[in-house]
Short mmCIF file of C-alpha atoms and ligand atoms in Angstrom, two decimals:
data_model
loop_
_atom_site.label_atom_id
_atom_site.label_comp_id
_atom_site.label_asym_id
_atom_site.label_seq_id
_atom_site.Cartn_x
_atom_site.Cartn_y
_atom_site.Cartn_z
CA MET A 224 6.61 -10.18 -23.73
CA ARG A 225 5.42 -12.13 -26.56
CA LEU A 226 5.46 -15.82 -25.77
CA SER A 227 6.69 -16.68 -29.02
CA ARG A 228 9.97 -14.81 -28.22
CA TYR A 229 10.18 -15.66 -24.60
CA PHE A 230 12.21 -18.50 -23.01
CA LEU A 231 9.67 -20.23 -21.15
CA PRO A 232 10.54 -24.31 -21.31
CA VAL A 233 7.32 -25.45 -19.48
CA LEU A 234 7.63 -29.28 -18.77
CA LYS A 235 4.95 -31.77 -20.21
CA GLU A 236 5.77 -34.49 -17.88
CA THR A 237 5.35 -34.23 -14.08
CA PRO A 238 8.93 -33.94 -12.79
CA ARG A 239 9.39 -37.03 -10.41
CA GLU A 240 11.99 -35.70 -7.78
CA ALA A 241 9.60 -33.18 -6.76
CA GLN A 242 7.80 -33.92 -3.32
CA ILE A 243 5.92 -31.08 -2.98
CA VAL A 244 3.52 -29.06 -5.05
CA SER A 245 5.64 -25.98 -5.32
CA HIS A 246 8.75 -27.70 -6.36
CA ARG A 247 6.63 -29.42 -8.96
CA TYR A 248 4.91 -26.44 -10.24
CA MET A 249 8.40 -24.33 -10.21
CA LEU A 250 9.96 -27.24 -12.44
CA GLN A 251 6.83 -27.49 -14.50
CA ALA A 252 6.50 -23.88 -15.31
CA GLY A 253 9.91 -23.47 -16.22
CA MET A 254 11.02 -21.22 -13.23
CA ILE A 255 14.18 -23.29 -12.08
CA LYS A 256 16.57 -25.62 -13.13
CA GLN A 257 18.83 -27.90 -10.77
CA ALA A 258 22.33 -27.11 -11.40
CA SER A 259 23.49 -29.59 -8.43
CA ALA A 260 21.87 -30.95 -5.12
CA GLY A 261 20.45 -27.71 -3.84
CA ILE A 262 21.58 -25.19 -6.12
CA TYR A 263 19.18 -23.95 -8.83
CA SER A 264 19.56 -21.61 -11.84
CA TRP A 265 16.78 -19.16 -12.08
CA LEU A 266 15.19 -19.23 -15.37
CA PRO A 267 13.30 -16.04 -16.98
CA LEU A 268 10.23 -16.58 -14.92
CA GLY A 269 11.41 -17.59 -11.70
CA PHE A 270 14.09 -15.21 -11.99
CA LYS A 271 11.30 -12.29 -12.47
CA VAL A 272 9.23 -13.59 -9.49
CA LEU A 273 12.45 -13.43 -7.38
CA ARG A 274 12.94 -9.74 -8.39
CA LYS A 275 9.82 -8.72 -7.72
CA ILE A 276 9.96 -10.25 -3.86
CA GLU A 277 13.33 -8.97 -3.81
CA ASN A 278 12.01 -5.53 -4.63
CA ILE A 279 9.24 -5.42 -2.13
CA VAL A 280 12.17 -6.42 0.39
CA HIS A 281 14.07 -3.39 -0.66
CA GLN A 282 11.14 -1.05 -0.56
CA GLU A 283 9.96 -2.17 2.89
CA GLN A 284 13.31 -2.04 4.27
CA GLU A 285 13.92 1.49 3.01
CA ARG A 286 10.55 2.67 4.68
CA ALA A 287 11.62 1.32 7.72
CA GLY A 288 14.96 3.54 7.63
CA HIS A 289 17.44 0.56 7.05
CA ILE A 290 20.27 1.33 4.48
CA ALA A 291 21.34 -1.16 1.88
CA ILE A 292 24.83 -2.53 1.54
CA GLN A 293 26.27 -5.43 -0.37
CA MET A 294 28.95 -7.70 1.14
CA PRO A 295 30.90 -10.63 -0.60
CA THR A 296 29.77 -14.17 -0.69
CA ILE A 297 33.58 -15.12 0.10
CA GLN A 298 34.82 -14.18 3.32
CA SER A 299 37.95 -14.62 5.30
CA ALA A 300 38.02 -17.42 8.18
CA ASP A 301 39.98 -14.94 10.22
CA LEU A 302 37.11 -12.70 10.96
CA TRP A 303 35.05 -15.49 11.89
CA ARG A 304 37.98 -16.77 14.32
CA GLU A 305 37.24 -13.77 16.27
CA SER A 306 33.69 -14.27 16.90
CA GLY A 307 34.47 -17.82 17.62
CA ARG A 308 32.20 -19.15 14.98
CA TYR A 309 34.61 -20.52 12.69
CA ASP A 310 34.87 -23.65 14.62
CA ALA A 311 31.62 -23.56 16.17
CA TYR A 312 29.38 -23.21 12.73
CA GLY A 313 30.17 -27.04 12.04
CA GLU A 314 29.65 -28.84 8.44
CA GLU A 315 27.11 -26.35 7.31
CA MET A 316 29.85 -23.83 6.74
CA LEU A 317 31.48 -24.26 3.23
CA ARG A 318 35.06 -23.88 3.42
CA ILE A 319 37.46 -22.99 0.74
CA LYS A 320 40.94 -22.51 0.35
CA ASP A 321 42.49 -19.72 -2.06
CA ARG A 322 45.62 -20.54 -4.13
CA GLY A 323 47.75 -19.06 -1.19
CA GLY A 324 46.27 -21.66 1.06
CA ARG A 325 44.36 -19.01 3.10
CA GLU A 326 41.42 -20.00 4.59
CA MET A 327 38.20 -18.62 3.14
CA LEU A 328 34.29 -19.52 3.38
CA PHE A 329 30.88 -18.93 1.47
CA THR A 330 28.97 -16.95 3.77
CA PRO A 331 26.19 -18.75 5.58
CA THR A 332 25.22 -15.27 7.14
CA ALA A 333 27.20 -11.99 8.03
CA GLU A 334 27.19 -11.01 11.56
CA GLU A 335 31.18 -10.80 11.63
CA LEU A 336 31.48 -9.16 8.21
CA VAL A 337 29.08 -6.21 9.07
CA THR A 338 30.54 -5.90 12.50
CA ASP A 339 33.90 -5.31 11.24
CA ILE A 340 32.42 -2.94 8.83
CA PHE A 341 31.02 -0.96 11.92
CA ARG A 342 33.70 -1.05 13.90
CA ALA A 343 35.85 0.26 11.05
CA HIS A 344 33.92 3.34 10.53
CA VAL A 345 31.57 4.34 13.35
CA THR A 346 33.22 5.62 16.68
CA SER A 347 30.41 7.74 18.18
CA TYR A 348 26.85 7.12 19.53
CA LYS A 349 26.10 10.07 17.40
CA ASP A 350 26.11 7.95 14.47
CA LEU A 351 23.52 5.64 16.12
CA PRO A 352 20.99 4.20 15.47
CA LEU A 353 22.17 2.42 12.51
CA THR A 354 20.72 -0.76 10.47
CA LEU A 355 22.33 -1.97 7.48
CA TYR A 356 21.22 -4.71 5.44
CA GLN A 357 21.88 -6.53 2.09
CA ILE A 358 19.98 -9.29 -0.40
CA GLN A 359 22.67 -11.59 -0.90
CA TRP A 360 23.43 -15.33 -2.01
CA LYS A 361 24.21 -17.74 1.03
CA PHE A 362 25.32 -21.06 1.23
CA ARG A 363 24.59 -23.65 4.09
CA ASP A 364 25.79 -27.15 3.13
CA GLU A 365 22.29 -28.71 4.59
CA VAL A 366 22.47 -32.21 5.33
CA ARG A 367 19.21 -32.64 3.49
CA PRO A 368 18.76 -30.00 0.61
CA ARG A 369 15.10 -30.71 -0.36
CA PHE A 370 11.92 -29.00 -1.62
CA GLY A 371 13.53 -27.29 -4.31
CA VAL A 372 14.27 -23.42 -3.20
CA MET A 373 12.45 -24.24 0.11
CA ARG A 374 15.54 -25.89 1.53
CA GLY A 375 18.47 -25.25 -0.93
CA ARG A 376 22.03 -25.16 -0.05
CA GLU A 377 22.70 -22.03 -2.06
CA PHE A 378 19.56 -19.55 -1.34
CA TYR A 379 18.79 -15.74 -1.54
CA MET A 380 18.52 -14.27 1.79
CA LYS A 381 17.92 -10.59 3.12
CA ASP A 382 20.25 -10.18 6.09
CA GLY A 383 19.94 -7.10 8.28
CA TYR A 384 21.83 -5.96 11.28
CA ASN A 385 20.78 -3.29 13.73
CA PHE A 386 23.78 -1.34 15.96
CA ASP A 387 22.30 0.79 18.97
CA LEU A 388 23.60 2.52 21.83
CA THR A 389 21.38 0.96 24.56
CA LYS A 390 19.20 -2.37 24.81
CA GLU A 391 16.23 -0.15 24.77
CA ASP A 392 16.98 1.21 21.32
CA ALA A 393 17.74 -2.29 20.32
CA LEU A 394 14.60 -3.68 21.23
CA HIS A 395 13.18 -0.95 19.16
CA ALA A 396 14.87 -2.04 16.16
CA TYR A 397 13.57 -5.49 16.56
CA ASN A 398 10.18 -4.07 17.15
CA ARG A 399 10.68 -2.05 14.01
CA HIS A 400 11.78 -5.10 12.29
CA LEU A 401 8.71 -6.92 13.32
CA VAL A 402 6.47 -4.25 11.95
CA SER A 403 8.33 -3.84 8.41
CA TYR A 404 8.26 -7.84 8.27
CA LEU A 405 4.57 -8.06 8.57
CA ARG A 406 4.04 -5.23 5.87
CA THR A 407 6.61 -7.12 3.51
CA TYR A 408 4.69 -10.49 3.86
CA GLU A 409 1.33 -9.16 3.46
CA ARG A 410 2.41 -7.16 0.32
CA MET A 411 3.17 -10.69 -1.22
CA GLY A 412 -0.24 -11.75 -0.53
CA LEU A 413 0.84 -14.07 2.88
CA GLN A 414 0.10 -14.56 6.14
CA ALA A 415 3.26 -15.08 8.10
CA ILE A 416 2.73 -15.41 11.70
CA PRO A 417 5.38 -14.31 14.01
CA MET A 418 6.05 -16.91 16.62
CA ARG A 419 8.20 -17.17 19.87
CA ALA A 420 11.22 -19.01 18.53
CA ASP A 421 14.51 -20.91 19.67
CA SER A 422 17.59 -18.90 18.92
CA GLY A 423 19.69 -21.67 17.46
CA PRO A 424 23.64 -21.21 16.72
CA ILE A 425 23.54 -17.36 15.97
CA GLY A 426 22.66 -17.22 19.96
CA GLY A 427 20.55 -14.61 21.31
CA ASP A 428 17.83 -13.76 23.71
CA ASP A 429 14.82 -12.35 21.98
CA THR A 430 13.76 -14.01 18.80
CA HIS A 431 10.38 -14.52 16.51
CA GLU A 432 10.15 -16.50 13.34
CA PHE A 433 7.70 -15.48 10.81
CA LEU A 434 5.60 -18.70 10.15
CA VAL A 435 3.33 -19.24 6.80
CA LEU A 436 1.07 -21.94 7.56
CA ALA A 437 1.12 -25.02 4.91
CA GLU A 438 0.71 -28.81 5.40
CA THR A 439 4.02 -29.22 3.91
CA GLY A 440 5.94 -27.02 6.02
CA GLU A 441 8.71 -28.24 8.12
CA SER A 442 8.33 -26.85 11.34
CA GLU A 443 5.15 -27.99 13.61
CA VAL A 444 3.45 -25.17 15.37
CA PHE A 445 0.89 -24.21 18.05
CA TYR A 446 -1.16 -21.45 17.92
CA ASP A 447 -4.36 -19.53 19.14
CA SER A 448 -6.78 -19.37 16.06
CA GLN A 449 -7.50 -15.81 17.01
CA ILE A 450 -3.94 -14.71 15.68
CA THR A 451 -5.20 -15.67 11.97
CA ASP A 452 -7.60 -13.00 12.17
CA LEU A 453 -4.92 -10.13 12.54
CA LYS A 454 -4.37 -8.19 9.54
CA PHE A 455 -1.54 -5.38 9.33
CA GLY A 456 -3.43 -3.70 6.52
CA ASP A 457 -2.43 -0.24 5.20
CA ARG A 458 -1.75 1.14 8.76
CA GLN A 459 0.69 3.79 8.42
CA ILE A 460 3.15 3.60 11.36
CA ASP A 461 5.95 5.89 12.05
CA TYR A 462 8.83 3.90 12.28
CA ASP A 463 10.56 6.18 14.48
CA ASP A 464 7.92 5.80 17.16
CA HIS A 465 8.75 3.30 19.79
CA ALA A 466 5.40 3.28 21.29
CA ALA A 467 3.58 2.59 17.83
CA CYS A 468 6.12 0.04 17.13
CA ALA A 469 5.85 -1.66 20.33
CA ALA A 470 1.87 -1.69 20.23
CA VAL A 471 1.96 -3.59 16.86
CA LEU A 472 4.32 -6.06 18.53
CA ASP A 473 2.09 -6.62 21.64
CA GLU A 474 -1.07 -7.02 19.34
CA PHE A 475 0.82 -9.54 17.05
CA THR A 476 2.74 -11.51 19.53
CA SER A 477 0.53 -11.52 22.80
CA ARG A 478 -1.32 -14.54 21.72
CA TYR A 479 0.05 -17.89 21.86
CA ALA A 480 2.20 -19.15 18.61
CA ARG A 481 5.21 -20.99 19.03
CA THR A 482 7.02 -23.63 16.82
CA ASP A 483 7.77 -27.15 18.59
CA GLU A 484 11.20 -25.78 19.74
CA THR A 485 9.49 -23.52 22.35
CA HIS A 486 6.12 -24.90 22.64
CA ASP A 487 4.87 -25.27 26.15
CA GLU A 488 2.08 -27.66 26.69
CA ALA A 489 0.83 -26.27 29.82
CA LEU A 490 0.67 -22.44 28.60
CA PHE A 491 -0.83 -23.55 25.35
CA ASN A 492 -3.68 -25.53 27.43
CA GLU A 493 -4.65 -22.14 28.85
CA ILE A 494 -6.30 -21.36 25.53
CA PRO A 495 -10.04 -22.44 25.21
CA GLU A 496 -10.02 -25.76 23.34
CA GLU A 497 -11.91 -24.49 20.47
CA ARG A 498 -9.12 -22.16 19.59
CA ARG A 499 -6.19 -24.41 19.77
CA ARG A 500 -4.51 -25.28 16.72
CA THR A 501 -1.53 -27.55 15.90
CA ALA A 502 -0.32 -27.14 12.39
CA ARG A 503 2.97 -26.98 10.25
CA GLY A 504 4.44 -24.23 8.88
CA ILE A 505 7.29 -22.79 6.47
CA GLU A 506 9.79 -20.23 8.08
CA VAL A 507 10.15 -17.30 5.85
CA GLY A 508 11.98 -15.02 8.19
CA GLN A 509 13.22 -14.50 11.96
CA ILE A 510 14.15 -11.67 13.79
CA PHE A 511 16.97 -11.90 16.80
CA TYR A 512 18.28 -9.40 19.40
CA PHE A 513 21.48 -10.58 20.58
CA GLY A 514 22.85 -7.72 22.72
CA THR A 515 26.57 -7.33 22.62
CA LYS A 516 27.67 -10.79 21.59
CA TYR A 517 29.33 -9.77 18.71
CA SER A 518 30.46 -6.13 19.73
CA ASP A 519 32.24 -7.71 22.68
CA ALA A 520 33.91 -10.50 20.87
CA MET A 521 34.95 -8.24 18.07
CA GLY A 522 35.43 -4.78 19.94
CA ALA A 523 32.66 -2.88 18.11
CA VAL A 524 32.51 -0.05 20.73
CA VAL A 525 31.33 3.77 20.52
CA ASP A 526 31.72 6.95 22.84
CA ASP A 527 28.72 6.99 25.00
CA GLY A 528 28.94 10.68 24.99
CA LYS A 529 29.82 10.53 28.66
CA GLY A 530 33.62 10.03 28.35
CA GLY A 531 33.06 6.20 28.33
CA LYS A 532 33.32 3.51 25.27
CA VAL A 533 30.47 0.93 25.26
CA PRO A 534 29.83 -2.03 23.10
CA VAL A 535 26.75 -1.67 20.82
CA HIS A 536 23.74 -3.51 21.06
CA MET A 537 22.95 -5.49 17.97
CA GLY A 538 20.32 -7.85 16.56
CA SER A 539 20.06 -9.69 13.26
CA HIS A 540 17.24 -9.99 10.95
CA GLY A 541 16.51 -12.51 7.96
CA ILE A 542 14.01 -12.89 4.99
CA GLY A 543 14.40 -16.03 3.31
CA VAL A 544 13.79 -14.20 -0.39
CA SER A 545 14.14 -17.30 -2.58
CA ARG A 546 12.24 -19.65 -0.15
CA LEU A 547 9.43 -17.07 -0.11
CA LEU A 548 8.47 -18.30 -3.68
CA GLY A 549 8.08 -22.11 -2.64
CA ALA A 550 6.04 -20.66 0.27
CA ILE A 551 3.70 -18.45 -1.71
CA ILE A 552 3.09 -21.30 -3.95
CA GLU A 553 2.32 -23.52 -1.34
CA ALA A 554 -0.12 -21.19 -0.09
CA SER A 555 -1.93 -20.18 -3.29
CA HIS A 556 -2.17 -22.85 -6.17
CA ASP A 557 -4.67 -25.18 -7.06
CA ASP A 558 -4.55 -28.46 -9.32
CA LYS A 559 -3.74 -26.72 -12.62
CA GLY A 560 -0.95 -25.00 -11.36
CA ILE A 561 0.19 -21.90 -9.41
CA ILE A 562 -1.89 -18.67 -8.69
CA TRP A 563 0.24 -15.48 -8.29
CA PRO A 564 -0.86 -12.81 -5.58
CA GLU A 565 -1.04 -9.66 -7.65
CA GLY A 566 1.89 -8.35 -5.48
CA VAL A 567 4.53 -10.66 -7.01
CA THR A 568 3.12 -11.92 -10.34
CA PRO A 569 5.95 -12.15 -12.91
CA PHE A 570 3.45 -10.77 -15.63
CA HIS A 571 0.30 -8.47 -14.74
CA CYS A 572 -2.02 -10.20 -17.21
CA GLY A 573 -1.91 -13.08 -19.53
CA ILE A 574 -3.58 -12.34 -23.61
CA ILE A 575 -4.57 -15.77 -25.19
CA ASN A 576 -5.19 -15.33 -28.85
CA LEU A 577 -7.83 -18.05 -29.72
CA LYS A 578 -6.93 -17.81 -33.39
CA GLN A 579 -3.37 -16.55 -34.67
CA GLY A 580 -3.23 -15.70 -37.69
CA ASP A 581 -6.64 -14.28 -38.02
CA ALA A 582 -6.12 -10.68 -38.94
CA GLU A 583 -8.89 -9.04 -36.89
CA ALA A 584 -7.60 -11.04 -33.62
CA ASP A 585 -4.16 -10.62 -34.19
CA ALA A 586 -4.76 -6.91 -34.43
CA ALA A 587 -7.07 -6.71 -31.21
CA CYS A 588 -4.32 -8.53 -29.34
CA LEU A 589 -1.74 -6.45 -30.23
CA SER A 590 -3.86 -3.39 -29.39
CA LEU A 591 -4.72 -4.72 -25.88
CA TYR A 592 -0.79 -5.48 -25.47
CA ASP A 593 -0.02 -1.80 -26.19
CA SER A 594 -2.73 -0.39 -24.25
CA LEU A 595 -1.46 -2.42 -21.20
CA THR A 596 2.10 -1.55 -21.77
CA ALA A 597 1.44 1.92 -21.97
CA LEU A 598 -0.20 2.10 -18.47
CA GLY A 599 2.94 0.53 -17.06
CA LEU A 600 1.67 -2.90 -16.91
CA GLU A 601 3.43 -6.05 -18.12
CA PRO A 602 1.23 -8.47 -20.28
CA LEU A 603 2.47 -11.81 -21.53
CA TYR A 604 1.04 -12.27 -24.76
CA ASP A 605 0.51 -16.06 -26.03
CA ASP A 606 0.96 -15.63 -29.68
CA ARG A 607 2.09 -19.14 -30.50
CA ASP A 608 0.69 -20.80 -33.05
CA GLU A 609 -0.80 -23.63 -30.66
CA ARG A 610 -4.27 -24.99 -29.77
CA ALA A 611 -6.11 -22.77 -27.29
CA GLY A 612 -6.05 -25.98 -25.08
CA THR A 613 -2.25 -25.86 -24.86
CA LYS A 614 -2.43 -21.80 -24.25
CA PHE A 615 -4.87 -22.21 -21.43
CA GLY A 616 -2.95 -25.14 -19.91
CA THR A 617 0.34 -22.92 -19.93
CA MET A 618 -1.40 -19.84 -18.70
CA ASP A 619 -2.91 -22.04 -15.68
CA MET A 620 0.21 -23.44 -14.92
CA ILE A 621 2.24 -20.13 -14.74
CA GLY A 622 -0.41 -18.73 -12.70
CA LEU A 623 -0.84 -15.17 -13.94
CA PRO A 624 -3.79 -13.46 -11.80
CA TRP A 625 -5.77 -12.33 -14.80
CA ARG A 626 -6.26 -13.48 -18.25
CA ILE A 627 -7.83 -12.05 -21.25
CA THR A 628 -9.04 -14.24 -23.95
CA VAL A 629 -9.77 -12.82 -27.61
CA GLY A 630 -11.13 -14.45 -30.16
CA PRO A 631 -13.15 -13.75 -33.83
CA ARG A 632 -16.41 -14.74 -32.45
CA GLY A 633 -16.54 -12.57 -29.49
CA LEU A 634 -14.75 -9.52 -31.42
CA LYS A 635 -17.80 -9.82 -33.72
CA ASN A 636 -19.76 -8.67 -30.68
CA GLY A 637 -17.17 -6.25 -29.56
CA VAL A 638 -16.07 -8.18 -26.78
CA VAL A 639 -13.17 -10.16 -25.24
CA GLU A 640 -13.23 -12.37 -21.94
CA LEU A 641 -11.59 -11.39 -18.79
CA THR A 642 -10.81 -14.46 -16.73
CA CYS A 643 -9.72 -14.39 -12.81
CA ARG A 644 -7.18 -17.29 -12.36
CA ARG A 645 -7.88 -17.40 -8.50
CA THR A 646 -11.90 -17.89 -8.85
CA GLY A 647 -12.28 -19.07 -12.63
CA GLU A 648 -14.91 -16.37 -13.35
CA SER A 649 -15.18 -14.89 -16.60
CA GLU A 650 -16.97 -11.86 -17.89
CA GLU A 651 -17.14 -10.42 -21.37
CA LEU A 652 -16.35 -6.68 -22.15
CA PRO A 653 -15.19 -4.37 -24.59
CA PRO A 654 -11.43 -4.44 -24.92
CA ALA A 655 -10.93 -0.75 -23.39
CA ASP A 656 -13.07 -1.86 -20.44
CA ALA A 657 -10.66 -4.95 -19.84
CA VAL A 658 -7.74 -2.91 -19.75
CA ALA A 659 -9.35 -0.42 -17.31
CA LYS A 660 -10.53 -3.11 -15.02
CA ILE A 661 -6.88 -4.45 -14.73
CA ALA A 662 -5.29 -0.78 -14.40
CA THR A 663 -7.75 -0.45 -11.42
CA ILE A 664 -6.68 -4.01 -10.09
CA TYR A 665 -2.97 -2.91 -10.13
CA GLN A 666 -3.10 0.58 -8.80
CA GLY A 667 -1.07 0.95 -5.91
CA ILE A 668 0.34 -2.62 -6.46
CA ALA A 669 2.40 -2.19 -9.59
P1 ATP B 713 15.90 -23.29 9.05
O1 ATP B 713 15.53 -23.48 10.45
O2 ATP B 713 14.60 -23.48 8.02
O3 ATP B 713 17.11 -23.88 8.88
P2 ATP B 713 17.44 -20.98 9.72
O4 ATP B 713 16.64 -20.56 10.81
O5 ATP B 713 18.66 -21.75 9.98
O6 ATP B 713 16.37 -21.65 8.87
P3 ATP B 713 18.00 -17.96 9.55
O7 ATP B 713 19.24 -17.99 9.95
O8 ATP B 713 16.80 -17.80 10.24
O9 ATP B 713 17.53 -19.71 9.13
O10 ATP B 713 17.94 -17.54 7.82
C1 ATP B 713 16.66 -16.64 7.69
C2 ATP B 713 15.74 -17.12 6.76
O11 ATP B 713 16.37 -17.57 5.49
C3 ATP B 713 15.04 -18.20 7.07
O12 ATP B 713 13.87 -17.90 7.96
C4 ATP B 713 14.44 -18.90 5.91
O13 ATP B 713 13.30 -18.23 5.60
C5 ATP B 713 15.54 -18.79 5.03
N1 ATP B 713 16.20 -20.02 4.92
C6 ATP B 713 17.40 -20.44 5.81
N2 ATP B 713 18.04 -21.55 5.48
C7 ATP B 713 17.48 -21.77 3.97
C8 ATP B 713 17.64 -22.94 3.21
N3 ATP B 713 18.29 -23.80 3.36
N4 ATP B 713 17.14 -22.63 1.80
C9 ATP B 713 16.34 -21.45 1.82
N5 ATP B 713 16.07 -20.89 2.58
C10 ATP B 713 16.61 -20.84 3.96
MG1 MG B 714 15.68 -19.19 11.23
#
């Protein structure tokens, strides 16, 4: 993309309404625009990152054997009466009437609708296990929408639902989700720690939340510092292997890590003092096993192969796709702007032309642009007729991890400058070598 043809409404002023850095940078970098309280339009740069995150989520869900569907945002109240949640959900639910006076609602989550799909089409244990998921907009009329996309009223969420014959199978689905979430967050450059949590209004037995440590996080968390040394890395786990998934769960959840809702001071104090940590965290996902709560209420039963009919065991599993943009920025920025991890960056590399209009510099930039594009990478070429300082400022704010700077002086010596956004380190090298280096960095990522 050439910046002169793009739509990147970078703000010069610091937006006053933003209380935390991710919200401020998302506004300043022209990623989002508030439409009303807790509701945002996604501008091109923000939308690009949202799609990158969404793609990673889809890929990891599919890798785990989960199947994508899409359910409507507007649902009928009747289904929610069957489960008893229409009245129980409270004021967070946006209730709507259609022209016929029928009660509808904007989905805050979708256990009822997915259970209705299941009971209409699945009748036999032979069709299990089954996990259906979607990535869809949700609405919750939060009392205090704030921090931009972190606590919106409308937000984008991956919600997945497993259907299993037995509790044991459903617990395997739970473990499988935990494994796939570890992979998902790491691909986004995040460390998200599974913590024992409280089940809240969805109701359930087993549940973990995934938290990204950040000073601005809304949850208070308590953990054993050893947990932050754990990395999932590039392990190849067979998702059908119950024992392998259970082993990962044990490894990542056996050390103390809890939110304030489940915190147990006595247990915490059993950890050696130098390893005890109290911090704040951003919840970027949650997994639940809740047994037959919805299948009992809504009659989602299957033949068990022994002549009987049994309610299926279920769980639901969410990832805060839009919140993740905020969480990633909170975890990865400096005082000049955002620093995108390579896995989610909106463009792979920036190109800055120090002397727009100089025939040689223009040609070198276009040639770099073409070479990167030919390799399947997406560069953002700042070809505006602006001062170098302005171009650097924009590039730093929008946070592309790599930047190539091209100017007449370097070109005389046959070199351009390659700069790493995170470390600020630069090196001079021939254009072809800069391209090769960027290609290597993105191998297996882009
Ligand atoms: P919270 O405790 O933060 O209100 P929750 O536990 O009610 O969230 P879940 O039902 O577990 O949320 O939803 C799954 C994921 O969706 C959460 O882990 C979070 O990342 C994200 N999410 C929930 N509410 C919001 C919101 N208002 N704005 C943005 N993302 C949200
Ligand atoms: Mg939650």
